[in-house]
Coordinates of C-alpha atoms in Angstrom, one line a residue:
M1 CA 0.0 0.0 0.0
T2 CA 1.4 3.4 -1.0
L3 CA 1.9 6.2 1.6
K4 CA -0.9 8.2 0.1
S5 CA -3.3 5.3 0.5
K6 CA -2.1 4.7 4.1
V7 CA -2.6 8.4 4.9
V8 CA -6.1 8.4 3.4
I9 CA -7.2 5.2 5.1
G10 CA -5.6 6.2 8.3
S11 CA -7.2 9.7 8.2
L12 CA -10.6 8.0 7.5
W13 CA -10.4 5.7 10.5
S14 CA -9.0 8.4 12.7
F15 CA -11.9 10.6 11.6
I16 CA -14.5 7.8 12.2
G17 CA -12.9 7.1 15.6
N18 CA -12.9 10.7 16.6
V19 CA -16.4 11.4 15.3
S20 CA -17.8 8.4 17.1
F21 CA -15.9 9.2 20.3
Q22 CA -16.9 12.8 20.3
L23 CA -20.5 12.2 19.4
S24 CA -20.9 9.6 22.1
G25 CA -18.8 11.6 24.5
L26 CA -20.8 14.7 23.8
V27 CA -24.1 13.0 24.5
I28 CA -22.7 11.5 27.7
F29 CA -21.2 14.9 28.7
I30 CA -24.6 16.7 28.1
I31 CA -26.4 14.2 30.2
L32 CA -23.9 14.5 33.0
S33 CA -23.9 18.3 32.8
R34 CA -27.7 18.4 33.4
I35 CA -27.3 16.1 36.4
L36 CA -24.2 17.4 38.1
S37 CA -23.5 20.9 39.3
P38 CA -20.7 23.4 38.3
V39 CA -19.0 22.5 41.7
D40 CA -18.9 18.8 40.7
F41 CA -17.5 19.5 37.3
G42 CA -14.9 21.9 38.8
T43 CA -13.7 19.5 41.5
A44 CA -13.3 16.6 39.0
A45 CA -11.7 18.9 36.5
L46 CA -9.1 20.1 39.0
A47 CA -8.2 16.5 39.9
I48 CA -7.9 15.4 36.3
V49 CA -5.7 18.4 35.5
F50 CA -3.0 17.0 37.7
V51 CA -3.4 13.6 36.3
E52 CA -3.1 14.8 32.7
L53 CA 0.0 16.7 33.4
T54 CA 1.6 13.6 35.0
N55 CA 0.5 11.4 32.1
T56 CA 2.5 13.6 29.7
I57 CA 5.6 13.0 31.9
T58 CA 4.8 9.2 32.1
R59 CA 4.7 8.8 28.4
Y60 CA 7.9 10.9 28.0
G61 CA 7.4 11.5 24.3
L62 CA 8.1 7.9 23.6
V63 CA 5.0 7.2 21.5
E64 CA 6.5 9.4 18.8
V65 CA 9.9 7.6 19.3
V66 CA 8.3 4.3 18.6
V67 CA 6.6 5.7 15.6
R68 CA 9.7 7.0 13.9
N69 CA 11.9 4.0 14.7
K70 CA 11.1 0.8 12.7
N71 CA 12.2 -2.8 13.5
N72 CA 14.0 -1.9 16.7
L73 CA 12.9 -4.4 19.4
N74 CA 15.4 -3.3 21.9
L75 CA 14.1 0.3 21.8
E76 CA 10.5 -0.9 22.2
N77 CA 11.5 -3.0 25.2
S78 CA 13.3 0.0 26.7
V79 CA 10.3 2.3 26.1
F80 CA 8.1 -0.2 27.9
F81 CA 10.1 -0.5 31.1
S82 CA 11.1 3.2 31.1
T83 CA 7.5 4.3 31.1
I84 CA 6.5 1.7 33.7
L85 CA 9.1 3.1 36.2
I86 CA 7.9 6.7 35.6
G87 CA 4.3 5.7 36.0
I88 CA 4.9 4.0 39.4
V89 CA 6.8 7.1 40.6
S90 CA 3.9 9.3 39.4
A91 CA 1.3 7.2 41.2
S92 CA 3.2 7.4 44.4
F93 CA 3.4 11.2 44.2
F94 CA -0.4 11.5 44.0
I95 CA -0.9 9.2 47.0
I96 CA 1.4 11.2 49.1
A97 CA 0.8 14.8 47.9
S98 CA -3.0 14.7 47.5
P99 CA -4.0 15.9 51.0
Y100 CA -1.7 18.9 50.7
L101 CA -3.1 19.8 47.3
E102 CA -6.6 19.7 48.7
V103 CA -5.7 22.2 51.4
L104 CA -3.8 24.5 49.0
F105 CA -6.7 24.8 46.5
E106 CA -9.4 24.7 49.2
A107 CA -11.3 22.0 47.2
P108 CA -13.1 19.4 49.3
G109 CA -12.9 16.0 47.7
L110 CA -9.7 16.7 45.7
A111 CA -7.5 14.4 47.9
I112 CA -9.6 11.2 47.5
S113 CA -10.1 12.0 43.8
L114 CA -6.3 12.1 43.2
Q115 CA -5.8 9.0 45.2
L116 CA -8.3 7.1 43.1
L117 CA -6.8 8.5 39.9
S118 CA -3.2 7.5 41.0
I119 CA -3.6 4.3 39.0
V120 CA -4.1 6.2 35.7
P121 CA -0.4 7.1 35.1
V122 CA 0.6 3.4 35.4
M123 CA -2.1 2.4 32.9
Q124 CA -1.0 5.2 30.5
A125 CA 2.5 3.9 30.8
L126 CA 1.5 0.4 29.8
S127 CA -0.3 1.7 26.7
T128 CA 2.7 3.7 25.3
V129 CA 4.4 1.0 23.2
P130 CA 1.1 -0.5 21.8
E131 CA -0.1 2.9 20.8
G132 CA 3.1 3.7 19.1
L133 CA 3.2 0.4 17.2
L134 CA -0.4 0.9 15.9
K135 CA 0.3 4.5 14.8
R136 CA 3.5 3.5 13.1
D137 CA 1.8 0.8 11.0
F138 CA -1.2 3.1 10.3
K139 CA -3.6 0.8 12.2
F140 CA -5.9 3.6 13.1
K141 CA -8.9 1.2 12.9
A142 CA -7.9 -0.4 16.2
L143 CA -7.4 3.0 17.8
A144 CA -10.8 4.1 16.6
I145 CA -12.5 1.0 18.1
R146 CA -10.6 1.6 21.3
L147 CA -11.9 5.2 21.5
L148 CA -15.5 4.4 20.8
F149 CA -15.9 1.4 23.1
S150 CA -14.1 2.9 26.1
S151 CA -16.2 6.1 25.7
L152 CA -19.5 4.4 25.6
F153 CA -18.9 1.9 28.4
S154 CA -17.3 4.4 30.8
G155 CA -19.8 7.0 30.0
G156 CA -22.7 4.7 30.7
I157 CA -21.2 3.9 34.1
A158 CA -20.7 7.6 34.8
I159 CA -24.4 8.4 34.0
Y160 CA -25.6 5.6 36.3
L161 CA -23.4 6.9 39.2
A162 CA -24.5 10.5 38.6
Y163 CA -28.1 9.5 38.8
A164 CA -27.2 7.6 42.0
S165 CA -26.0 10.9 43.5
Y166 CA -22.3 10.1 43.5
G167 CA -21.5 13.6 42.4
F168 CA -18.0 14.3 41.1
Y169 CA -17.0 10.7 41.9
S170 CA -18.9 9.6 38.8
L171 CA -16.5 11.7 36.6
I172 CA -13.4 10.3 38.4
I173 CA -14.6 6.7 38.0
Q174 CA -15.4 7.4 34.3
K175 CA -11.8 8.5 33.7
I176 CA -10.4 5.4 35.3
I177 CA -12.6 2.9 33.4
S178 CA -12.0 4.7 30.1
V179 CA -8.2 4.4 30.4
L180 CA -8.4 0.8 31.6
L181 CA -10.6 -0.3 28.6
S182 CA -8.3 1.6 26.2
L183 CA -5.3 -0.2 27.7
L184 CA -6.9 -3.6 27.3
L185 CA -7.9 -3.0 23.7
V186 CA -4.6 -1.7 22.4
W187 CA -2.8 -4.7 23.8
K188 CA -5.3 -7.0 22.2
A189 CA -4.5 -5.4 18.8
I190 CA -0.8 -6.1 18.8
N191 CA 1.5 -9.2 18.9
W192 CA 4.5 -7.6 20.5
R193 CA 5.4 -8.5 24.1
P194 CA 8.2 -7.2 26.3
N195 CA 11.2 -9.2 27.6
L196 CA 13.8 -8.7 30.3
N197 CA 16.8 -8.3 27.9
L198 CA 17.7 -4.7 28.5
T199 CA 20.5 -2.7 30.0
L200 CA 20.8 0.6 31.9
G201 CA 22.5 2.2 28.8
E202 CA 19.5 1.3 26.6
L203 CA 17.1 2.8 29.1
L204 CA 19.0 6.0 29.3
N205 CA 19.4 6.3 25.5
T206 CA 15.7 5.8 25.1
L207 CA 14.9 8.5 27.6
K208 CA 17.3 10.8 25.8
Q209 CA 15.4 10.3 22.5
G210 CA 12.1 11.1 24.1
Q211 CA 13.3 14.0 26.1
P212 CA 12.9 16.8 23.5
I213 CA 9.4 15.5 22.6
L214 CA 8.5 15.2 26.3
L215 CA 9.7 18.8 27.0
S216 CA 7.7 20.2 24.1
S217 CA 4.6 18.2 25.0
L218 CA 4.9 19.0 28.7
I219 CA 5.1 22.7 28.0
G220 CA 2.1 22.4 25.6
Q221 CA 0.1 20.5 28.2
S222 CA 1.2 22.8 31.0
I223 CA -0.1 25.8 29.0
F224 CA -3.7 24.4 29.1
R225 CA -3.5 22.7 32.5
F226 CA -1.8 25.6 34.3
V227 CA -4.5 27.9 33.0
E228 CA -7.1 25.6 34.6
L229 CA -5.1 25.5 37.8
I230 CA -4.8 29.3 37.9
I231 CA -8.6 29.6 37.3
G232 CA -9.3 27.1 40.1
F233 CA -6.9 28.9 42.5
F234 CA -8.0 32.5 41.9
L235 CA -11.6 32.2 40.6
G236 CA -12.7 28.9 42.3
V237 CA -14.0 25.5 41.1
V238 CA -17.3 27.0 39.9
A239 CA -15.5 29.2 37.4
L240 CA -13.4 26.3 36.4
G241 CA -16.6 24.3 35.8
Y242 CA -17.9 27.0 33.4
F243 CA -14.5 27.1 31.7
K244 CA -14.5 23.3 31.2
I245 CA -17.9 23.2 29.6
A246 CA -16.8 25.8 27.1
G247 CA -13.5 24.0 26.6
K248 CA -15.4 20.8 25.9
L249 CA -17.4 22.3 23.0
L250 CA -14.3 23.9 21.6
D251 CA -12.5 20.5 21.8
V252 CA -15.4 18.9 19.9
I253 CA -14.8 21.2 17.0
V254 CA -11.1 20.4 17.0
Q255 CA -11.7 16.6 17.3
F256 CA -14.2 16.6 14.5
T257 CA -12.3 18.8 12.0
I258 CA -8.6 18.9 12.9
R259 CA -7.5 16.1 15.1
P260 CA -8.2 13.2 12.6
I261 CA -5.7 14.6 10.2
V262 CA -3.2 15.7 12.9
D263 CA -3.2 12.1 14.2
V264 CA -2.0 10.9 10.8
S265 CA 0.2 13.8 9.9
F266 CA 3.2 12.8 12.0
S267 CA 3.4 9.4 10.2
A268 CA 3.1 11.2 6.8
F269 CA 5.7 13.9 7.7
A270 CA 8.1 11.2 8.9
N271 CA 7.9 9.4 5.6
L272 CA 8.6 12.6 3.7
Q273 CA 11.3 14.1 6.0
D274 CA 14.0 13.8 3.4
N275 CA 12.1 15.6 0.6
A276 CA 11.7 19.3 1.4
N277 CA 9.3 20.1 -1.5
E278 CA 7.0 17.2 -0.8
L279 CA 7.1 18.0 2.9
E280 CA 6.0 21.6 2.3
A281 CA 3.2 20.4 -0.1
C282 CA 2.0 17.9 2.5
Y283 CA 1.9 20.5 5.3
T284 CA 0.1 23.0 3.1
R285 CA -2.5 20.4 2.0
F286 CA -3.1 19.4 5.6
I287 CA -3.7 23.0 6.9
S288 CA -5.9 23.9 3.9
I289 CA -8.1 20.9 4.3
T290 CA -8.7 21.4 8.0
A291 CA -9.3 25.1 7.5
L292 CA -12.0 24.3 4.9
F293 CA -14.1 22.6 7.5
S294 CA -13.0 24.1 10.8
L295 CA -13.0 27.8 10.2
P296 CA -16.7 28.2 9.3
I297 CA -17.6 26.2 12.4
F298 CA -15.4 28.4 14.6
V299 CA -16.9 31.5 13.2
G300 CA -20.4 30.1 13.6
G301 CA -19.5 29.3 17.2
F302 CA -18.5 32.8 17.8
V303 CA -21.8 34.2 16.4
I304 CA -24.3 31.7 18.1
G305 CA -22.1 30.1 20.8
D306 CA -24.2 31.4 23.7
E307 CA -27.4 30.0 22.1
I308 CA -25.8 26.6 21.5
V309 CA -24.7 26.3 25.1
Y310 CA -28.1 27.4 26.5
L311 CA -29.9 24.9 24.2
V312 CA -27.6 22.0 24.9
F313 CA -26.6 22.3 28.5
G314 CA -29.3 24.5 30.1
D315 CA -29.5 27.9 31.6
K316 CA -27.2 27.1 34.6
W317 CA -24.3 27.0 32.1
A318 CA -25.1 30.4 30.5
E319 CA -21.6 31.8 31.4
S320 CA -20.0 29.0 29.5
G321 CA -21.7 30.2 26.3
V322 CA -20.0 33.5 26.5
I323 CA -16.6 31.9 27.2
F324 CA -17.2 29.5 24.3
S325 CA -18.0 32.3 21.8
I326 CA -14.8 34.2 22.8
S327 CA -12.7 31.1 22.6
C328 CA -13.9 30.4 19.0
L329 CA -11.8 33.4 17.9
S330 CA -8.7 31.2 18.4
G331 CA -10.0 29.0 15.5
F332 CA -8.3 31.3 13.0
S333 CA -4.9 30.1 14.3
A334 CA -5.9 26.4 14.9
S335 CA -5.1 24.9 11.4
L336 CA -1.7 26.4 11.3
N337 CA -0.7 25.7 14.9
Y338 CA -1.8 22.1 15.3
F339 CA 0.4 20.7 12.5
F340 CA 3.6 22.5 13.5
A341 CA 4.7 20.2 16.3
P342 CA 4.2 17.0 14.3
L343 CA 6.2 18.5 11.5
C344 CA 9.2 19.3 13.7
H345 CA 9.1 16.0 15.6
S346 CA 9.1 14.1 12.3
T347 CA 12.2 15.9 11.1
H348 CA 14.1 15.5 14.4
D349 CA 13.7 19.2 15.1
S350 CA 11.8 18.7 18.4
H351 CA 13.8 21.5 20.0
I352 CA 12.0 24.1 17.9
P353 CA 8.4 23.5 19.3
F354 CA 9.9 23.1 22.7
R355 CA 11.5 26.6 22.6
L356 CA 8.4 28.1 21.1
R357 CA 6.3 26.4 23.8
I358 CA 8.5 27.9 26.5
V359 CA 7.7 31.4 25.1
E360 CA 4.0 30.6 24.8
F361 CA 4.0 29.2 28.4
I362 CA 5.5 32.4 29.8
V363 CA 3.1 34.6 27.9
V364 CA 0.0 32.5 28.8
I365 CA 0.8 32.2 32.5
A366 CA 1.5 35.9 32.7
L367 CA -1.6 37.0 30.9
V368 CA -3.9 34.5 32.7
S369 CA -2.5 35.3 36.1
I370 CA -3.2 39.0 35.4
F371 CA -6.6 38.7 33.8
S372 CA -7.9 36.0 36.2
Q373 CA -8.0 38.9 38.8
Y374 CA -10.9 40.4 36.7
S375 CA -13.1 37.6 35.3
I376 CA -13.2 34.3 33.5
Y377 CA -14.1 36.2 30.3
H378 CA -10.8 38.1 30.4
V379 CA -9.0 34.8 30.7
A380 CA -10.7 33.5 27.5
Y381 CA -9.6 36.7 25.6
S382 CA -6.0 36.2 26.8
N383 CA -6.0 32.7 25.3
V384 CA -7.1 34.1 22.0
V385 CA -4.3 36.7 22.0
T386 CA -1.7 34.1 22.8
A387 CA -2.9 31.8 20.0
T388 CA -2.6 34.7 17.5
I389 CA 1.0 35.5 18.6
L390 CA 1.9 31.9 18.4
S391 CA 0.7 31.7 14.7
L392 CA 2.9 34.6 13.7
G393 CA 5.9 33.0 15.3
I394 CA 5.2 29.7 13.5
L395 CA 5.0 31.4 10.2
L396 CA 8.4 33.0 10.8
I397 CA 9.9 29.6 11.7
L398 CA 8.4 27.9 8.7
K399 CA 10.1 30.4 6.5
K400 CA 13.5 30.6 8.2
K401 CA 14.0 27.0 9.2
F402 CA 12.0 24.9 6.7
F403 CA 12.1 27.4 3.8
F404 CA 8.4 27.2 3.3
S405 CA 6.7 29.9 1.3
I406 CA 4.5 32.1 3.5
D407 CA 2.6 33.3 0.4
T408 CA 1.8 29.7 -0.4
I409 CA 0.5 29.1 3.1
I410 CA -1.6 32.2 3.1
K411 CA -3.1 31.5 -0.3
A412 CA -4.0 28.0 0.9
L413 CA -5.9 29.4 3.9
L414 CA -7.4 32.5 2.3
P415 CA -10.5 31.0 0.6
S416 CA -11.6 29.5 3.9
I417 CA -10.9 32.7 5.9
V418 CA -12.7 35.0 3.5
S419 CA -15.7 32.8 3.1
S420 CA -16.0 32.2 6.8
L421 CA -15.8 35.9 7.6
I422 CA -18.5 36.8 5.1
M423 CA -20.7 34.0 6.3
G424 CA -20.2 35.2 9.9
G425 CA -21.0 38.8 9.1
I426 CA -24.2 38.0 7.2
L427 CA -25.3 35.4 9.8
Y428 CA -24.9 38.0 12.6
I429 CA -27.0 40.6 10.7
V430 CA -29.7 38.0 10.0
L431 CA -29.8 36.9 13.7
H432 CA -30.2 40.4 15.1
L433 CA -32.6 41.7 12.5
F434 CA -34.9 38.7 11.6
L435 CA -34.4 35.9 14.1
T436 CA -34.9 37.7 17.5
D437 CA -38.3 36.4 18.7
I438 CA -38.0 32.7 18.2
T439 CA -36.9 29.8 20.4
S440 CA -33.3 28.8 20.9
A441 CA -33.8 25.5 19.2
L442 CA -35.2 27.1 16.0
K443 CA -32.6 29.9 16.1
V444 CA -29.7 27.4 16.2
T445 CA -31.2 25.2 13.5
L446 CA -31.9 28.1 11.1
S447 CA -28.4 29.6 11.9
V448 CA -26.7 26.3 10.9
L449 CA -28.7 26.0 7.7
I450 CA -28.2 29.6 6.7
G451 CA -24.5 29.6 7.7
C452 CA -23.8 26.4 5.6
S453 CA -25.6 27.8 2.6
I454 CA -23.8 31.2 2.7
Y455 CA -20.4 29.6 3.2
F456 CA -20.9 27.2 0.2
I457 CA -22.2 30.0 -2.1
V458 CA -19.5 32.5 -1.2
Y459 CA -16.7 29.9 -1.5
K460 CA -18.0 28.8 -4.9
M461 CA -18.6 32.3 -6.1
F462 CA -15.2 33.8 -5.1
F463 CA -12.9 30.7 -5.4
P464 CA -14.3 28.5 -8.2
E465 CA -10.9 27.2 -9.1
R466 CA -10.4 25.9 -5.6
V467 CA -13.7 24.1 -5.7
L468 CA -12.6 22.4 -8.9
E469 CA -9.3 21.4 -7.2
I470 CA -11.1 19.9 -4.3
L471 CA -13.5 17.9 -6.5
N472 CA -10.6 16.6 -8.6
N473 CA -8.8 15.5 -5.4
L474 CA -11.9 13.7 -4.3
K475 CA -12.1 12.0 -7.7
N476 CA -8.5 10.9 -7.5
L477 CA -9.0 9.5 -4.1
K478 CA -12.0 7.6 -5.3
G479 CA -10.0 6.2 -8.2

């Protein structure tokens, strides 16, 4: 099978997996949000923030190391035992430190939540090698099944527990069951098994390979997780609950329109790392395809985000609607930003996103710490500003380091940007002039229909050559 076929099939299965996972997860999330309170969501979110940060350390960037190194059984064995050791240390940390963290954040229930979640880093460590092997071989079907099944089963358990008045514990148990099922399914999908033939030198060399990727990923995770920690510390768990609801909706957009292709992009870039022209063409295609679908959704979210949240989650989450609308402004940077790290990791330039992430981390923490003194809305605006600054930095690096043409990149994104902005402007006028005295359900339905129609008409009217190009690509894929 050619690389192109592998990318297409891999993207398709990644898309199916992410769509199924997000749809089922969204339905489960909506049900839980109508049962549980903002305090429950905020408390569980605060505990899971710590666990997600630790999981990044546990995996140590070694999934990507497995992907880019073929037929190296010693390396895979070293990755397995390295992550296990780190996972055990991480679990021990949570057991010991959880009471002190509960006191620090003044969040009752945080200690027991962290102690229950202490098993998660160990399970994440056990899944590192299998996940890397499946991604390296483009076996995204197994990963898609893993996502869907674990989401449905753990979500069902969480809903039952929520109805049984378990509060935030239902979300904690959901997380544990989801990770456990994912672990069992990925091991079932591979034939590889570890052995005890390893040396200290191999372990250290493996950790050295993963270190740049770890540092980059850790800084990236820290940006999001520390924002949540700062919100929880200064504004409280209720504000964090509102922020998490808005973040969930934003994540749904990313998972539907961007993540399926990002998941495959690293493997594609790794296969093209020695061909600069093909690498640039591949990167440009990826960002233009994702922008085609993601940008109109982000713009639509900005215009009717508050109505969507009110309709889906209920009036107790009204503040989340405003946060979501503001956060959608970062969508203009998303297509460019999400593919940059996979590009660098695939060409063994992991130090670049790491350094960029350090700058981003400093800017984000500074802005969020300042604006969290005012309101949660100011925090959302600070995130949008940071994303825009990051995009400008990425464009500069693509030109200086990879010799990519900025003009080519802008031309690739321009049709989607222009069409989305025109759509958003017309939709805003229609909503405020003609759709004021109708129900939220009808308003959202009409907005989606009108927005899609306007976007399609504008795109075809102003960029007919691009429409023909997309249709030809679809015909080639079908052939």
